[in-house]
Coordinates of C-alpha atoms in Angstrom, one line a residue:
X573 CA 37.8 29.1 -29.4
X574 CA 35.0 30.8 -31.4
X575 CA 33.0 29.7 -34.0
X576 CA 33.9 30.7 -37.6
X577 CA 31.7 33.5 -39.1
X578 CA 28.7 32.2 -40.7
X579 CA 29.1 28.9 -39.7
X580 CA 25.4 27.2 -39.8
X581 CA 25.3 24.9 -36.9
X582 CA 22.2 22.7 -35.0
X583 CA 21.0 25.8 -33.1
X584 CA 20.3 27.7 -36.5
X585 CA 18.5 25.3 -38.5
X586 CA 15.2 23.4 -38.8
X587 CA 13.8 19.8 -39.5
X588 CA 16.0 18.0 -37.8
X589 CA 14.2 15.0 -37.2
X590 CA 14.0 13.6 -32.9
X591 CA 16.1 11.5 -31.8
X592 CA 13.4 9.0 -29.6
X593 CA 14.4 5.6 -28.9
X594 CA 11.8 2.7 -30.0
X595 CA 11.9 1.5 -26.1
X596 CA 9.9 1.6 -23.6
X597 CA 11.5 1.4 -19.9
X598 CA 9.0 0.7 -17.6
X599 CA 11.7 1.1 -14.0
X600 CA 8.6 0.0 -11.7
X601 CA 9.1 -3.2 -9.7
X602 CA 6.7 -5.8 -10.5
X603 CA 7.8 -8.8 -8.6
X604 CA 4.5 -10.5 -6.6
X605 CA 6.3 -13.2 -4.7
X606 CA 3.6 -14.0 -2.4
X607 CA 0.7 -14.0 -5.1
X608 CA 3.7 -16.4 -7.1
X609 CA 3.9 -18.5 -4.6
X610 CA 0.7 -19.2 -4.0
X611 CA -1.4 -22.7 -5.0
X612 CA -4.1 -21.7 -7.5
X613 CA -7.9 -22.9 -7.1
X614 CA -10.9 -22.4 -8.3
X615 CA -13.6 -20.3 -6.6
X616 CA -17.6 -21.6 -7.8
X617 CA -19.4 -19.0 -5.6
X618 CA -18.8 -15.7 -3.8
X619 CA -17.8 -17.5 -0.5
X620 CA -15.3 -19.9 -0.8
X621 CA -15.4 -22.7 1.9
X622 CA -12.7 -25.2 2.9
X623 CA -11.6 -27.5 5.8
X624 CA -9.3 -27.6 8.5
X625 CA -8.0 -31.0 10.7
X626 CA -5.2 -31.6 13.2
X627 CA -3.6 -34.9 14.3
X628 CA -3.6 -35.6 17.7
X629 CA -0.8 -34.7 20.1
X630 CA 1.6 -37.4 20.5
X631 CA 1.2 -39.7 23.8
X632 CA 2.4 -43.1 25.5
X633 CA 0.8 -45.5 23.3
X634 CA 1.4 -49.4 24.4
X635 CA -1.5 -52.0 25.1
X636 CA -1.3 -55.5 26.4
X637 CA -1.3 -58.5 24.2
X638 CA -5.1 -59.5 23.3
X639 CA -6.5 -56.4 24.8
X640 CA -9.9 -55.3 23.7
X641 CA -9.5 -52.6 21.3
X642 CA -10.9 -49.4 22.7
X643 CA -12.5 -46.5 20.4
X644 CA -10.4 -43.6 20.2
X645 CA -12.3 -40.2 20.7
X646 CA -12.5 -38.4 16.8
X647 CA -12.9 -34.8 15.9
X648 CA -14.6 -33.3 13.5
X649 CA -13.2 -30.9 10.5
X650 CA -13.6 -27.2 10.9
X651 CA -15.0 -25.4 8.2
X652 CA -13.1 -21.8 7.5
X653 CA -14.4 -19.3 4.5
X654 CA -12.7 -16.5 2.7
X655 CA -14.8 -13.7 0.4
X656 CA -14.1 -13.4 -3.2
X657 CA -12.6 -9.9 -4.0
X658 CA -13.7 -8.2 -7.7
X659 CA -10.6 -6.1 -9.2
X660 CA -10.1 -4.6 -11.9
X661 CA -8.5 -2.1 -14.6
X662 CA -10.6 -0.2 -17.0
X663 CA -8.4 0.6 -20.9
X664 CA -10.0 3.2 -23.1
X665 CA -8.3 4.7 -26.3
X666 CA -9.6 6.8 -28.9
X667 CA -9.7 5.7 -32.6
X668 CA -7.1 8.4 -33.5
X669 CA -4.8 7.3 -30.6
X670 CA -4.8 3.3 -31.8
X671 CA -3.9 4.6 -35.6
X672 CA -1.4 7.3 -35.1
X673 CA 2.4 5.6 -34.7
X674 CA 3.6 6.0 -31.9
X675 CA 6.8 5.1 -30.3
X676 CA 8.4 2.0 -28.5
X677 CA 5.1 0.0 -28.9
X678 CA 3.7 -1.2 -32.3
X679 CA -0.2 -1.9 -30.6
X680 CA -1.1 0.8 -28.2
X681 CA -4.1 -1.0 -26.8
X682 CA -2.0 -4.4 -26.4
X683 CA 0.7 -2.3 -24.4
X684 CA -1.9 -1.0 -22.1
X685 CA -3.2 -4.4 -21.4
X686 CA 0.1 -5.9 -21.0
X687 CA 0.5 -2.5 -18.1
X688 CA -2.4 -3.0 -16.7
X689 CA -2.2 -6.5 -16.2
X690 CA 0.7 -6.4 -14.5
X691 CA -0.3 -3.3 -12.4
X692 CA -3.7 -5.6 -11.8
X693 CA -1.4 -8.7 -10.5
X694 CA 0.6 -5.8 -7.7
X695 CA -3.3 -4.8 -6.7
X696 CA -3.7 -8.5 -6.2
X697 CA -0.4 -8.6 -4.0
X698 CA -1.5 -5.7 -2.1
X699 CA -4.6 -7.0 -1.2
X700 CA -3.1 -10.6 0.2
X701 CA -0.7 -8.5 2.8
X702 CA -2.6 -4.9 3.4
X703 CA -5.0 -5.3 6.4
X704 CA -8.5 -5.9 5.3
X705 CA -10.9 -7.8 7.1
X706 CA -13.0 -9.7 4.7
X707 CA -16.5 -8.4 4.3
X708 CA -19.6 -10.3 2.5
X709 CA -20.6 -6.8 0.9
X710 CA -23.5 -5.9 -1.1
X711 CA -25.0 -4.0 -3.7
X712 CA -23.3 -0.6 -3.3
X713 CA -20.4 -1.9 -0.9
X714 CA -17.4 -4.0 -2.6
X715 CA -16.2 -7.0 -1.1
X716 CA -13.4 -7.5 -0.1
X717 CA -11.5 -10.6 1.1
X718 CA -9.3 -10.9 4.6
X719 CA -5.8 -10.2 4.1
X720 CA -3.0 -12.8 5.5
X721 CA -2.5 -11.2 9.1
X722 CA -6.4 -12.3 9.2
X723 CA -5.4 -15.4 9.5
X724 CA -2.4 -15.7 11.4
X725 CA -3.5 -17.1 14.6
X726 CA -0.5 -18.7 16.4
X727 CA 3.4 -19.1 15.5
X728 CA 4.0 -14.7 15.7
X729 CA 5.5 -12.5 18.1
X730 CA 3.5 -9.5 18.2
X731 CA 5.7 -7.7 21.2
X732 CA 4.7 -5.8 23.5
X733 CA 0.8 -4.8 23.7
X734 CA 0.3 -6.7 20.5
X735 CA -1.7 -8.9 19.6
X736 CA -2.2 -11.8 16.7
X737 CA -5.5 -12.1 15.4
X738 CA -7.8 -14.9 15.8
X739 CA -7.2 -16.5 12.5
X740 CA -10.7 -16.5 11.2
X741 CA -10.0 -13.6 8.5
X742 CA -12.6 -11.2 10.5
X743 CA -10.3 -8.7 12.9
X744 CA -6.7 -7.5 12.7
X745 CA -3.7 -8.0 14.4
X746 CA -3.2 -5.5 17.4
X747 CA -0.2 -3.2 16.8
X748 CA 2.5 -3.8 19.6
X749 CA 5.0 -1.2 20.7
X750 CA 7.8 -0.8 17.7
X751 CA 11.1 -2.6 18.0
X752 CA 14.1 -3.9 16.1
X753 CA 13.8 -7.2 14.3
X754 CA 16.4 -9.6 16.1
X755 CA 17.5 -12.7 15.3
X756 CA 16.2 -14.5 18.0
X757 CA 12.8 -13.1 17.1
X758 CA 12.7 -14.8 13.8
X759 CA 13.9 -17.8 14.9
X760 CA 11.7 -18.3 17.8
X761 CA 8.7 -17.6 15.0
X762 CA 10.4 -20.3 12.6
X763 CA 10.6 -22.8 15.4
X764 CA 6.9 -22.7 16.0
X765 CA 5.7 -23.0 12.6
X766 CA 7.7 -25.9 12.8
X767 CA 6.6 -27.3 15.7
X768 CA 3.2 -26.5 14.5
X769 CA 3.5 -28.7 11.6
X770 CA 4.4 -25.9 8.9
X771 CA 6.9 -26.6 6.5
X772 CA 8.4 -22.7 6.0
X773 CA 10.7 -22.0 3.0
X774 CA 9.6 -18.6 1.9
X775 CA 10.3 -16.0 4.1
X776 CA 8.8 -12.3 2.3
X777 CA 9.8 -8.9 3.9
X778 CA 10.2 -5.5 2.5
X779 CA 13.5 -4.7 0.9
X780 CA 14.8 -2.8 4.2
X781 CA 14.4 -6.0 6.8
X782 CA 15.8 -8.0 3.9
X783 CA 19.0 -5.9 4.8
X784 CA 18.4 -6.8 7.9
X785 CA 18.1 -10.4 7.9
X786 CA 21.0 -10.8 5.3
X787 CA 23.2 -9.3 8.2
X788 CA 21.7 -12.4 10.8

């Protein structure tokens, strides 16, 4: 088919007005299950300080009737200390840019901050899991706080060559030789957290192991 002579169609005239959704969507992820998941405290100075303790192992423990009590050696606490880390996200907009209307957002500034807060709270994320050592810093050097495998000291199975770190937040893991995440892997790690006195019931990996464990 043709078009009739004459015929005034879309292509031939002007003013027709754009067709833009009043919607914004943002396809980012934005989950933070670790920072989530975490207890919150608060921090009163730039080094953050707490304690550690362990029970004793269990032993044979029977006396005789009327026996003088004997003093049981005691241990001290052990202090551990984590840096504070400074982030941020910076928001500047013009006074035109704030007054002009503008599309799928009625406040541009309070968009922004509600973007950049959530892009702040990933940052945070980033920095629990990438490795960082932590570092005191100073005037013209940012500091920055040891990531988790800092502090993983027992209950992991680095492989071959690896090694875990010594759980004090100040050196890395040593990478092992690459290898296939088994089941027996993970359970052997689950075990000892366990056994360790850990009560494990989130377990956070990136999408592509999830696939992996969800065939276990």
């Amino acid at each position: 088919m043709a078009q009739p002579t004459n015929l005034y169609d879309t292509f031939d005239t002007t003013g027709i007005r754009e067709d833009l959704t009043d919607v914004i969507y943002n396809i980012s992820p934005e989950d933070t299950p670790i920072l989530s998941a975490l207890p919150r405290t608060a921090a009163k100075g730039t080094k953050h300080e707490w304690q550690l303790d362990a029970l004793a192992a269990p032993a044979a423990n029977s006396v005789i009737e009327g026996d003088d009590a004997t003093i049981d050696a005691m241990t001290a606490t052990t202090r551990a200390f984590n840096f504070t880390q400074i982030q941020d996200k910076v928001i500047a907009l013009s006074g035109t840019q704030s007054s002009v209307d503008a599309a799928g957002r009625a406040d541009e500034m309070a968009y922004q901050i509600a973007k950049k807060s959530k892009e702040l709270k990933k940052d945070m994320e980033f920095a629990l899991i990438k490795g960082t050592v932590q570092e005191a810093g100073d005037a013209t050097d940012a500091r920055d706080l040891g990531s988790i495998p800092t502090w993983i000291k027992t209950n992991g199975d680095a492989g071959t060559s690896g090694t875990l770190s010594t759980g004090s937040g100040t050196d890395l893991p040593g990478s092992g030789t690459d290898r296939d995440l088994t089941e027996t892997i993970l359970k052997t790690v689950i075990q000892e957290v366990y056994t360790s006195g850990g009560d494990l019931d989130l377990l956070v990996v990136p999408p592509s192991v999830k696939q992996v464990i969800s065939g276990f």
